[in-house]
Amino acid sequence: ETIERLFTVYNCTTHPIIAYLFFSCWNKVNDLGADIKGGGKSSAAADKVVEEIRAKGGKAVANYDSVEDGEKVIQSALDAFGRIVVMYLTPSLLSHPISDLIHRVHLRGAFFVTRAAWSHMKKQKFGRIIMTASAAGIYGNFGQANYSAAKLGMLGLSNTLAIEGRNYNIHCNTLAPVAGSRLTETVMTPELVASLKPEYVAPMVLWLCHEQCQENGALFEAGAGWIGKLRWERSQGCVVRQKNQPMTPEAVRDQWDKICDFTDATKPTSAEAVGQKLPPSTFVFSPTQCILYALGVGMSTKDPDHLRCVCVFLYERHEDFGCLPTFGVIPAQAAMMDGGLSAIPGLNIDFTRVLHGEQYLELYKPLPTSGTLTSQATVAAVLDKGSGAVILLDVNTYSGDQLICFNQFSVFVVGAGGFGGSRTSDKAKAALPPPKRAPDVVMIDSTTRDQAALYRLSGDWNPLHIDPSFAAMGGFQAPILHGLCSFGFAARHVLKQFADNDPSRFKAIKVRFVKPVMPGQLLQTEMWKEGNRIHLQCKVKETDAVVLAGAYVDLHGASEASPENLPQHGALQSELVFAEIGRRINDSGSELVKKVNAVFAWEITKDGKSAAEWTVDLKNGSGSLRRGAPSGKADVTLTVSDEDFVEVVQGRLNPQKAFFSGKLKVRGNIMLSQKLEVILKDNAKL
């Protein structure tokens, strides 16, 4: 009756695809024909269903294999119909003295049949799977521990298949039905069995099978004509661990009410981690930390150029004293080191399987040599690399209200892939191969046996770099050097060879970590100069093994890096906004060019005098930002004071009021100025 009603509704005589889909819901009927206790075997149950389908005009074949013989079950369907489209898995066995048989029928049976069909569904880029769970598995039921465990296991299987099948148009959902059947007619009254007809559940199954249904990874209950969807909730919870203090059961007890408070509860999903912010971290430091870092990445008075090194990086009283630019990773890594990643909903990370994959650092202002820096980290993307997952963590570091630097940590979690997510993201800072020619410069530097012990004092306390027994658990013969230590060595080599050890010339660095370095080994950095970009590759001299690949350092030109051109304390506030605009163009310039298609020129004034000019080109190539007037004609030129521009960006000054009051002057196509929202929105968060 259900099939006939659906045929009428969907007019299957004129919609053969839908008709085939409905028929294929039943076209392969598998039933051992066991009794309600799991014993015996008969073809009667399966044959009866096949007869009903054929009587309604459908096509069906019976199969009497065990569901543990999944390959045989699926092959018989392929032999008869040529493809497998939908699977409705509802193994039946309510009671048996052997608990293992319960799991074999329900959980293992569902697994083996699904595994046999999976490759066929992937190949045809379509599949619908419905697992049949039970309220006993969701809520528990007295005396059914074995059955409840098996049924909830089917839900876990379904959730994972939904993730893995997403990219192949394979959807998997779970249904917990309440229906009268030969298994329940002995415990229900005839009236109750009649009110819980399977016909009141079948339409839900049919819809989940339909190609138009895009539901995936969901859990439903159905019975007697009622259908409901279930979802999880998570309390806001509470962090009970204090920095540098042991976590205690008393701390858990004292925060128990907050842990269990579902006010403003969240609803966790596998993709909810993206966009989540980690708790802000604070880094307080003095010149001691700057010097300690410089020593940790190989700076030494033994260097032939030691006078310059001592003056700039190792002697706090010198007038030119400053930080090595790569010190910018130290305050940023605190956001991750303090356990912030574990607080992100949707990120279930085994920290023993975490590797540092890549690193990007960009400086917007010279690093201070002391003070308090605050870092805000955001999960930019979670990528599925098959053998693992990559978490892109963007970290902005501030000194007061000034954005100092930006880091992107690429963290690889071994074994966490295969969830069906994207393999790439336009938010990722790409590694770049070096030119195909001999390097322009090669520099060899020695690490000491104590290099890791020294570098870890800058804040990376991972025992992998100091404890031989911990290193052995990771498969290493001895503690290894920090990847970010090699990172610092390489950046220092570029500064020495191409920037005369001038930290103000440094703009950005990107590296991919390939293999570990053992303390005491020689590091060989090969460098290629391409304009203001220095490509580099770092090897272990003794083994010729590449340890840093796809790496480069971007430098400011000598004139750009002069003191008068660098943002200083008390300089233009708008520098911060343009630095952020530049980063956004680097991240998604091509997309912005498509949306905006215009060249904007800014004339920034201060105290009534011209203070700076900027050109934002969102018409050519993948977009660009540069200081100075445009080389050609701008579509729109905006003249505004430094203070008023920041007020507009932060939303405290209405741009229309600024225009009509004369604070903002616009020349050219004034309508195009409305598109500035695309690149200026959210900048108030700075």
XYZ file of C-alpha atoms in Angstrom:
686
model
C 0.000 0.000 0.000
C 2.821 2.381 0.837
C 4.512 1.731 -2.505
C 1.259 2.229 -4.392
C 0.598 5.568 -2.659
C 4.107 6.764 -3.440
C 3.775 5.690 -7.068
C 0.616 7.773 -7.288
C 2.232 10.810 -5.684
C 5.399 10.667 -7.804
C 3.709 9.469 -11.031
C 6.373 6.832 -11.521
C 5.162 5.932 -14.992
C 6.646 9.225 -16.195
C 9.545 9.298 -13.729
C 11.392 6.013 -14.309
C 14.420 7.064 -12.219
C 12.212 7.530 -9.174
C 10.412 4.298 -9.927
C 13.721 2.443 -10.164
C 14.829 3.992 -6.897
C 11.692 2.847 -5.113
C 11.928 -0.639 -6.555
C 15.606 -0.839 -5.659
C 14.709 -0.182 -2.040
C 13.354 -3.707 -1.987
C 14.881 -5.377 -5.024
C 17.455 -7.335 -2.993
C 15.786 -9.091 -0.039
C 18.086 -10.778 2.470
C 16.673 -12.870 5.315
C 18.037 -16.037 6.894
C 14.529 -16.861 8.022
C 15.651 -17.567 11.578
C 13.156 -17.684 14.415
C 12.869 -14.786 16.872
C 15.564 -16.337 19.078
C 18.066 -16.529 16.236
C 17.807 -20.261 15.634
C 16.847 -22.240 12.564
C 16.818 -21.205 8.930
C 14.094 -20.781 6.317
C 13.593 -19.104 2.958
C 9.963 -18.292 3.763
C 10.472 -14.795 5.208
C 12.529 -13.494 2.297
C 10.383 -15.248 -0.296
C 7.228 -13.670 1.101
C 8.629 -10.140 0.748
C 9.841 -10.883 -2.779
C 6.367 -12.096 -3.761
C 4.787 -8.911 -2.392
C 7.165 -6.713 -4.379
C 6.635 -8.644 -7.603
C 2.854 -8.543 -7.100
C 3.081 -4.743 -7.086
C 5.004 -4.735 -10.364
C 8.491 -4.514 -8.919
C 11.572 -6.654 -9.454
C 13.144 -8.560 -6.579
C 15.365 -11.501 -5.739
C 15.839 -13.290 -2.440
C 19.104 -14.055 -0.672
C 19.555 -16.327 2.332
C 23.214 -15.702 3.234
C 24.312 -14.473 6.629
C 24.880 -10.724 6.811
C 28.431 -11.551 7.893
C 28.925 -12.795 4.334
C 28.490 -9.261 3.044
C 30.316 -9.880 -0.230
C 27.863 -12.686 -1.146
C 24.849 -10.564 -0.237
C 25.996 -7.633 -2.379
C 27.196 -9.811 -5.254
C 23.796 -11.455 -5.639
C 22.235 -7.983 -5.983
C 24.866 -6.986 -8.554
C 24.307 -10.191 -10.499
C 20.575 -9.551 -10.661
C 20.445 -5.773 -11.169
C 23.933 -4.586 -12.152
C 24.313 -1.934 -9.431
C 23.703 -1.212 -5.761
C 21.916 2.062 -5.058
C 20.339 1.905 -1.608
C 20.897 -0.206 1.470
C 18.413 -0.375 4.318
C 20.159 -2.338 7.033
C 17.848 -3.728 9.718
C 19.348 -6.977 11.079
C 16.934 -8.682 13.451
C 17.692 -10.643 16.592
C 16.253 -9.439 19.881
C 17.286 -12.086 22.331
C 19.942 -14.740 22.447
C 21.955 -16.228 25.293
C 25.222 -15.585 23.442
C 26.057 -11.859 23.494
C 28.604 -12.277 20.713
C 25.867 -13.354 18.305
C 23.977 -10.117 18.976
C 27.024 -8.111 17.900
C 27.733 -10.382 14.939
C 24.237 -9.980 13.534
C 23.685 -6.278 14.192
C 27.030 -4.493 14.202
C 29.337 -6.830 12.283
C 26.584 -7.683 9.807
C 25.983 -3.997 9.062
C 29.720 -3.424 8.721
C 30.398 -6.317 6.340
C 27.450 -5.635 4.043
C 28.312 -1.936 3.885
C 31.962 -2.646 3.204
C 31.030 -4.920 0.310
C 28.830 -2.228 -1.278
C 31.051 0.756 -0.539
C 33.413 0.556 -3.519
C 30.481 0.183 -5.940
C 28.768 3.264 -4.515
C 31.992 5.284 -4.652
C 32.552 4.306 -8.276
C 29.065 5.382 -9.362
C 29.190 8.541 -7.179
C 25.861 7.751 -5.542
C 24.605 5.767 -2.607
C 22.056 5.895 0.192
C 22.517 3.879 3.384
C 20.053 3.716 6.259
C 21.142 2.013 9.469
C 18.445 0.730 11.785
C 19.262 1.546 15.399
C 16.971 1.312 18.404
C 15.785 3.376 21.319
C 17.530 0.766 23.452
C 20.841 1.884 21.931
C 20.075 5.597 22.241
C 18.605 5.636 25.752
C 19.469 2.197 27.156
C 17.011 -0.483 28.294
C 17.020 -2.781 31.290
C 18.325 -6.259 30.519
C 19.495 -5.413 26.981
C 23.116 -4.406 27.496
C 24.365 -6.497 24.578
C 21.630 -5.357 22.181
C 21.937 -1.698 23.252
C 25.702 -1.713 22.710
C 25.331 -3.239 19.227
C 22.626 -0.776 18.174
C 24.534 2.283 19.375
C 27.573 0.871 17.557
C 25.540 1.022 14.342
C 24.935 4.722 14.989
C 28.686 5.332 15.359
C 29.305 3.377 12.153
C 26.672 5.456 10.359
C 28.130 8.768 11.563
C 31.582 7.875 10.270
C 30.286 6.593 6.924
C 28.375 9.863 6.496
C 31.660 11.762 6.776
C 33.670 9.417 4.583
C 30.999 9.224 1.886
C 30.190 12.917 1.672
C 32.512 13.639 -1.262
C 31.104 10.691 -3.237
C 27.412 11.602 -2.857
C 26.971 8.679 -0.460
C 24.660 9.647 2.365
C 24.242 7.587 5.505
C 21.565 8.155 8.138
C 20.268 6.229 11.121
C 16.645 5.434 11.936
C 15.386 4.128 15.264
C 11.902 2.816 14.381
C 9.100 1.559 16.578
C 7.020 -0.909 14.564
C 4.961 -4.018 15.022
C 6.692 -7.100 13.612
C 7.113 -10.785 14.206
C 9.705 -9.856 16.815
C 7.369 -7.626 18.817
C 3.980 -9.278 18.324
C 4.723 -11.630 21.238
C 5.205 -8.731 23.687
C 2.632 -6.237 22.349
C -1.138 -6.387 22.295
C -2.730 -6.886 18.850
C -4.149 -3.344 19.024
C -0.716 -1.870 19.685
C 0.897 -3.914 16.896
C -1.795 -2.641 14.512
C -1.118 0.998 15.464
C 2.608 0.504 14.849
C 2.419 -0.852 11.325
C 5.649 -0.893 9.319
C 3.754 1.146 6.730
C 4.011 4.065 9.160
C 7.819 3.896 9.010
C 8.456 2.894 5.375
C 7.772 6.371 3.854
C 10.558 7.805 6.012
C 12.945 5.145 4.709
C 11.894 5.872 1.128
C 12.544 9.580 1.477
C 16.000 9.018 2.962
C 16.721 6.794 -0.066
C 15.675 9.442 -2.572
C 18.276 11.234 -4.670
C 16.635 14.575 -3.804
C 17.128 13.988 -0.078
C 20.381 15.636 1.019
C 20.161 14.653 4.677
C 23.408 13.043 5.846
C 24.742 11.877 9.186
C 21.422 12.327 10.994
C 19.551 10.275 13.585
C 15.760 9.905 13.474
C 13.033 8.187 15.489
C 9.814 7.082 13.811
C 6.681 5.163 14.690
C 2.891 5.258 14.411
C 3.140 8.061 11.824
C 5.337 10.295 13.998
C 8.898 11.221 12.922
C 11.470 13.167 14.938
C 15.116 14.138 14.530
C 17.615 13.888 17.359
C 20.791 15.885 17.857
C 23.463 16.233 20.503
C 23.983 19.173 22.818
C 27.132 20.171 24.664
C 27.279 22.440 27.687
C 29.546 25.475 27.512
C 31.700 23.638 30.018
C 34.507 25.089 32.062
C 38.314 25.049 31.974
C 39.407 23.625 35.327
C 43.153 23.489 34.671
C 45.263 26.413 35.878
C 48.487 27.374 34.148
C 51.568 25.778 35.722
C 49.342 24.024 38.281
C 48.357 20.345 38.521
C 44.763 19.532 37.614
C 42.914 18.115 40.623
C 39.609 16.303 41.254
C 38.746 19.097 43.710
C 38.914 21.593 40.835
C 36.481 19.402 38.886
C 34.162 19.168 41.894
C 34.187 22.938 42.473
C 33.209 23.654 38.855
C 30.726 20.802 38.500
C 27.675 23.059 38.217
C 29.281 24.979 35.330
C 30.410 21.772 33.637
C 26.820 20.478 33.667
C 25.058 23.784 32.928
C 23.248 23.525 29.561
C 22.344 27.209 29.451
C 23.434 28.459 26.000
C 24.395 24.894 25.069
C 26.179 24.316 21.770
C 25.265 21.719 19.186
C 28.488 19.997 18.105
C 29.092 18.999 14.487
C 32.154 17.739 12.663
C 32.647 21.061 10.831
C 31.999 23.445 13.718
C 35.673 23.861 14.549
C 36.285 26.152 11.542
C 36.017 29.780 12.593
C 36.250 28.978 16.282
C 38.553 31.181 18.351
C 40.921 29.843 20.963
C 41.134 31.611 24.320
C 43.417 34.679 23.995
C 46.938 34.148 25.322
C 49.243 36.691 26.913
C 53.018 36.721 26.565
C 55.081 38.879 28.949
C 58.742 39.211 28.080
C 61.926 41.210 28.557
C 65.171 41.567 26.573
C 66.307 38.341 28.236
C 63.802 36.317 26.167
C 64.924 38.035 22.944
C 68.585 37.212 23.646
C 67.784 33.660 24.746
C 65.878 33.084 21.495
C 68.754 34.432 19.384
C 71.155 32.029 21.117
C 68.620 29.211 20.687
C 68.642 29.602 16.888
C 72.422 29.645 16.629
C 73.414 33.290 17.068
C 76.946 33.337 18.457
C 79.849 35.662 19.183
C 81.971 33.116 17.297
C 80.380 34.337 14.060
C 82.881 36.291 11.896
C 80.246 39.026 11.750
C 79.853 38.923 15.523
C 80.114 42.692 16.099
C 76.909 43.298 14.156
C 75.282 40.276 15.857
C 76.235 41.381 19.350
C 75.076 44.947 18.742
C 71.685 44.058 17.330
C 70.612 40.745 18.857
C 72.721 39.874 21.927
C 73.402 43.117 23.790
C 70.373 44.753 25.374
C 72.052 48.132 26.040
C 73.035 48.848 22.470
C 70.996 51.560 20.767
C 70.207 49.213 17.842
C 69.195 46.271 20.042
C 66.281 44.319 18.570
C 64.650 40.907 18.187
C 65.343 38.429 15.453
C 62.214 38.616 13.278
C 61.364 34.925 13.741
C 60.944 35.579 17.460
C 57.404 36.444 16.291
C 56.466 32.749 16.471
C 57.173 32.576 20.216
C 54.235 34.633 21.573
C 51.937 33.069 18.952
C 52.761 29.462 19.815
C 51.653 30.056 23.399
C 48.067 30.105 22.113
C 48.503 26.496 21.010
C 50.899 25.274 23.702
C 48.530 26.179 26.536
C 46.036 23.534 25.440
C 43.771 25.915 23.544
C 43.179 23.452 20.701
C 41.631 20.966 23.109
C 38.971 23.543 24.010
C 37.654 23.842 20.426
C 34.309 22.084 19.821
C 34.570 19.563 17.003
C 38.331 19.009 17.379
C 38.947 15.675 19.053
C 42.731 15.557 18.917
C 45.102 12.874 20.114
C 48.054 15.123 20.960
C 50.474 12.205 20.870
C 49.868 12.079 17.088
C 50.284 15.788 16.320
C 53.067 16.982 13.999
C 54.013 20.523 13.032
C 53.581 20.528 9.246
C 54.170 24.072 8.010
C 54.690 27.590 9.358
C 54.081 31.077 7.991
C 55.078 34.316 9.739
C 54.543 37.885 8.575
C 55.595 41.013 10.459
C 53.608 44.235 10.207
C 55.752 46.191 12.650
C 59.197 45.694 14.174
C 58.964 43.415 17.195
C 59.318 45.153 20.553
C 62.081 43.906 22.848
C 59.945 43.838 25.986
C 56.360 44.245 27.114
C 53.118 42.307 26.926
C 51.793 40.798 23.706
C 48.339 39.299 23.250
C 47.617 36.619 20.655
C 44.222 35.639 19.259
C 44.073 32.318 17.421
C 41.330 31.180 15.034
C 40.817 27.815 13.341
C 40.965 28.837 9.674
C 40.374 25.388 8.142
C 40.382 21.657 8.843
C 41.608 19.704 5.813
C 41.266 16.021 5.016
C 44.597 14.645 3.746
C 43.526 11.016 3.844
C 46.245 9.708 6.154
C 45.606 12.561 8.554
C 43.922 15.904 9.136
C 45.552 19.319 8.786
C 44.422 22.108 11.099
C 45.216 25.635 9.917
C 45.514 27.915 12.911
C 45.704 31.664 12.203
C 47.184 33.729 15.038
C 47.191 37.538 15.181
C 49.529 39.017 17.786
C 48.961 42.506 19.195
C 50.913 44.997 21.258
C 48.081 46.919 22.833
C 45.809 47.754 19.900
C 48.543 47.445 17.275
C 48.737 44.346 15.112
C 52.368 43.254 15.259
C 52.491 39.983 13.359
C 50.500 37.147 11.833
C 51.310 33.437 12.118
C 49.723 30.475 10.422
C 50.456 27.120 12.048
C 49.750 24.058 9.919
C 49.253 21.145 12.320
C 49.086 17.575 10.994
C 47.142 15.029 13.081
C 48.204 11.513 12.069
C 45.318 9.103 11.460
C 42.592 11.769 11.726
C 41.839 11.990 7.990
C 39.225 10.255 5.869
C 36.300 12.313 7.199
C 35.276 13.572 3.749
C 36.468 17.168 4.106
C 38.228 19.325 1.543
C 41.881 18.572 0.826
C 42.797 22.208 0.134
C 41.890 25.712 1.258
C 42.537 29.115 -0.270
C 43.274 30.272 3.282
C 46.455 28.186 3.410
C 49.722 30.015 2.806
C 51.257 27.961 0.031
C 54.778 26.570 0.061
C 56.681 27.256 -3.175
C 59.361 25.177 -4.935
C 62.766 26.796 -5.523
C 63.951 27.797 -9.027
C 65.334 24.979 -11.168
C 68.933 26.120 -11.112
C 71.895 25.899 -8.816
C 71.438 27.941 -5.621
C 72.874 31.457 -5.581
C 74.244 31.069 -2.058
C 74.877 28.077 0.218
C 75.545 28.534 3.921
C 76.535 25.793 6.373
C 76.023 26.270 10.103
C 76.558 23.944 13.034
C 74.060 23.085 15.718
C 75.368 22.053 19.131
C 74.544 18.945 21.151
C 72.675 21.264 23.513
C 70.787 23.178 20.808
C 67.381 21.659 21.617
C 67.957 22.054 25.362
C 68.716 25.732 24.775
C 65.912 26.426 22.300
C 63.220 24.876 24.520
C 63.829 27.658 27.058
C 61.980 29.945 24.630
C 58.742 28.173 25.500
C 58.432 24.870 23.603
C 58.533 22.407 26.494
C 57.693 19.285 24.500
C 59.676 16.426 26.141
C 60.304 14.994 22.668
C 63.213 17.446 22.466
C 64.873 16.638 25.794
C 63.726 13.273 27.204
C 65.348 10.210 25.540
C 62.605 7.849 26.750
C 59.875 10.110 25.358
C 61.754 10.436 22.062
C 62.016 6.632 21.905
C 58.224 6.359 22.173
C 58.060 8.598 19.097
C 60.399 6.281 17.213
C 63.549 8.423 17.536
C 66.907 7.211 18.805
C 67.456 10.459 20.694
C 65.674 13.781 21.332
C 65.281 15.766 18.110
C 65.710 19.460 17.366
C 62.615 21.663 17.244
C 61.409 22.350 13.714
C 61.031 26.020 14.612
C 64.677 26.055 15.685
C 65.744 25.016 12.157
C 63.226 27.623 10.929
C 65.090 30.295 12.924
C 68.484 29.133 11.632
C 67.300 29.401 8.003
C 65.786 32.878 8.461
C 68.996 34.067 10.126
C 71.005 32.778 7.158
C 68.833 34.772 4.727
C 69.161 37.953 6.812
C 72.942 37.582 6.848
C 73.355 36.828 3.138
C 70.781 39.183 1.629
C 69.853 41.854 4.206
C 73.106 42.668 6.004
C 71.611 41.326 9.257
C 69.067 44.169 9.210
C 65.850 42.883 10.853
C 63.826 45.786 9.433
C 64.285 44.246 5.970
C 62.350 41.134 6.998
C 58.732 40.866 5.840
C 57.597 37.205 5.896
C 58.739 33.579 5.913
C 57.081 30.302 4.909
C 58.464 26.783 5.450
C 57.354 23.157 5.276
C 58.875 20.815 7.854
C 59.998 17.581 6.180
C 62.375 15.633 8.422
C 63.882 16.081 11.883
C 67.357 17.320 12.735
C 69.454 15.773 15.494
C 71.234 18.271 17.775
C 74.891 18.473 16.759
C 74.270 18.017 13.026
C 75.271 20.596 10.395
C 72.516 22.614 8.696
C 73.050 23.552 5.053
C 70.806 26.320 3.711
C 70.588 26.708 -0.069
C 69.209 30.072 -1.235
C 67.916 31.477 -4.534
C 67.233 35.206 -4.976
C 64.200 36.174 -7.075
C 63.634 39.914 -6.589
C 62.756 40.526 -2.944
C 61.850 36.867 -2.433
C 64.567 34.469 -1.293
C 63.669 30.832 -1.915
C 65.427 28.394 0.363
C 65.903 24.736 1.119
C 67.536 23.429 4.258
C 69.366 20.082 4.510
C 71.304 18.062 7.051
C 74.872 18.236 5.712
C 75.856 14.775 6.950
C 72.927 12.923 5.344
C 71.818 15.299 2.547
C 68.252 14.862 3.884
C 65.965 17.839 3.206
C 64.501 19.181 6.463
C 62.854 22.425 5.274
C 61.229 22.512 1.830
C 59.012 24.821 -0.232
C 60.411 27.669 1.851
C 60.957 31.347 1.139
C 61.651 34.635 2.886
C 60.163 37.892 1.607
C 62.284 40.984 2.225
C 61.510 44.662 2.065
C 63.581 46.586 -0.443
C 66.342 48.655 1.122
C 64.417 51.907 0.608
C 61.181 50.424 1.950
C 62.954 49.314 5.115
C 64.426 52.716 5.930
C 63.349 53.993 9.356
C 61.213 56.802 7.967
C 59.123 54.309 5.972
C 58.562 51.801 8.760
C 55.556 52.194 11.071
C 56.811 53.538 14.400
C 55.110 54.116 17.738
C 52.770 57.055 17.335
C 52.773 56.770 13.540
C 49.667 56.584 11.339
C 46.865 54.451 12.760
C 45.737 53.623 9.235
C 48.938 51.576 8.749
C 47.214 48.846 10.733
C 44.191 48.808 8.429
C 46.270 48.667 5.265
C 48.381 45.862 6.732
C 45.192 43.866 7.252
C 43.939 44.728 3.740
C 47.239 43.452 2.367
C 46.887 40.195 4.252
C 43.359 39.709 2.954
C 44.527 40.285 -0.608
C 47.262 37.706 -0.086
C 44.677 35.243 1.273
C 41.906 35.674 -1.298
C 42.942 38.278 -3.856
C 41.505 36.448 -6.866
C 38.093 36.237 -5.231
C 38.194 39.940 -4.308
C 39.134 40.890 -7.883
C 36.027 39.071 -9.156
C 33.784 40.858 -6.647
C 35.255 44.375 -6.844
C 37.040 44.871 -10.215
C 38.375 48.330 -9.407
C 41.528 50.250 -8.449
C 41.309 52.401 -5.311
C 43.752 55.138 -4.331
C 43.936 56.556 -0.806
C 45.418 59.891 0.170
C 45.841 59.860 3.935
C 46.366 63.200 5.663
C 47.502 64.130 9.167
C 47.289 67.602 10.674
C 46.073 68.879 7.321
C 49.126 67.621 5.421
C 49.578 64.638 3.112
C 50.981 61.783 5.190
C 50.698 58.651 3.037
C 49.386 57.296 -0.251
C 48.153 53.751 -0.847
C 46.946 51.888 -3.930
C 44.653 48.865 -3.690
C 44.447 47.174 -7.093
C 41.508 44.768 -7.217
C 41.218 44.786 -10.991
C 44.402 43.145 -12.259
C 45.845 39.683 -11.634
C 45.137 38.395 -8.131
C 45.087 41.858 -6.587
C 47.789 43.888 -4.865
C 48.438 46.514 -2.226
C 51.315 48.955 -2.423
C 52.374 52.162 -0.774
C 52.303 55.122 -3.144
C 50.142 56.582 -5.894
C 48.774 54.302 -8.649
C 50.909 53.854 -11.764
C 47.859 54.547 -13.939
C 44.469 56.081 -13.327
C 42.531 54.928 -10.271
C 38.802 54.225 -10.564
C 38.218 55.877 -7.204
C 40.463 58.211 -5.166
C 39.608 58.813 -1.519
C 41.127 61.586 0.578
C 40.624 61.361 4.321
C 42.523 62.085 7.500
C 44.236 59.268 9.339
C 41.951 59.667 12.346
C 38.710 59.856 10.346
C 39.635 56.835 8.209
C 40.088 54.699 11.296
C 36.814 56.039 12.720
C 35.010 55.002 9.514
C 36.564 51.529 9.497
C 35.683 50.950 13.140
C 32.073 51.982 12.502
C 32.182 55.067 14.716
C 31.850 57.483 11.786
C 29.195 56.976 9.118
C 30.914 57.230 5.689
C 27.971 59.128 4.155
C 28.084 61.710 6.946
C 31.851 61.934 6.523
C 31.360 62.561 2.788
C 28.674 65.239 3.155
C 30.568 66.978 5.953
C 33.720 67.184 3.842
C 35.784 64.831 6.014
C 35.881 62.260 3.207
C 36.505 63.408 -0.371
C 35.876 61.048 -3.289
C 36.961 61.486 -6.903
C 36.074 59.188 -9.790
C 33.264 56.607 -9.827
C 31.688 57.276 -6.452
C 29.357 54.264 -6.756
C 32.351 51.915 -6.751
C 33.220 53.118 -3.265
C 30.317 51.013 -1.993
C 32.362 47.927 -2.864
C 34.922 48.890 -0.237
C 32.773 47.037 2.280
C 34.043 43.782 0.758
C 37.609 44.519 1.864
C 36.956 46.701 4.932
C 34.263 44.708 6.726
C 35.265 43.206 10.084
C 38.362 45.391 10.285
C 36.862 47.012 13.381
C 37.929 43.829 15.198
C 41.506 45.071 14.901
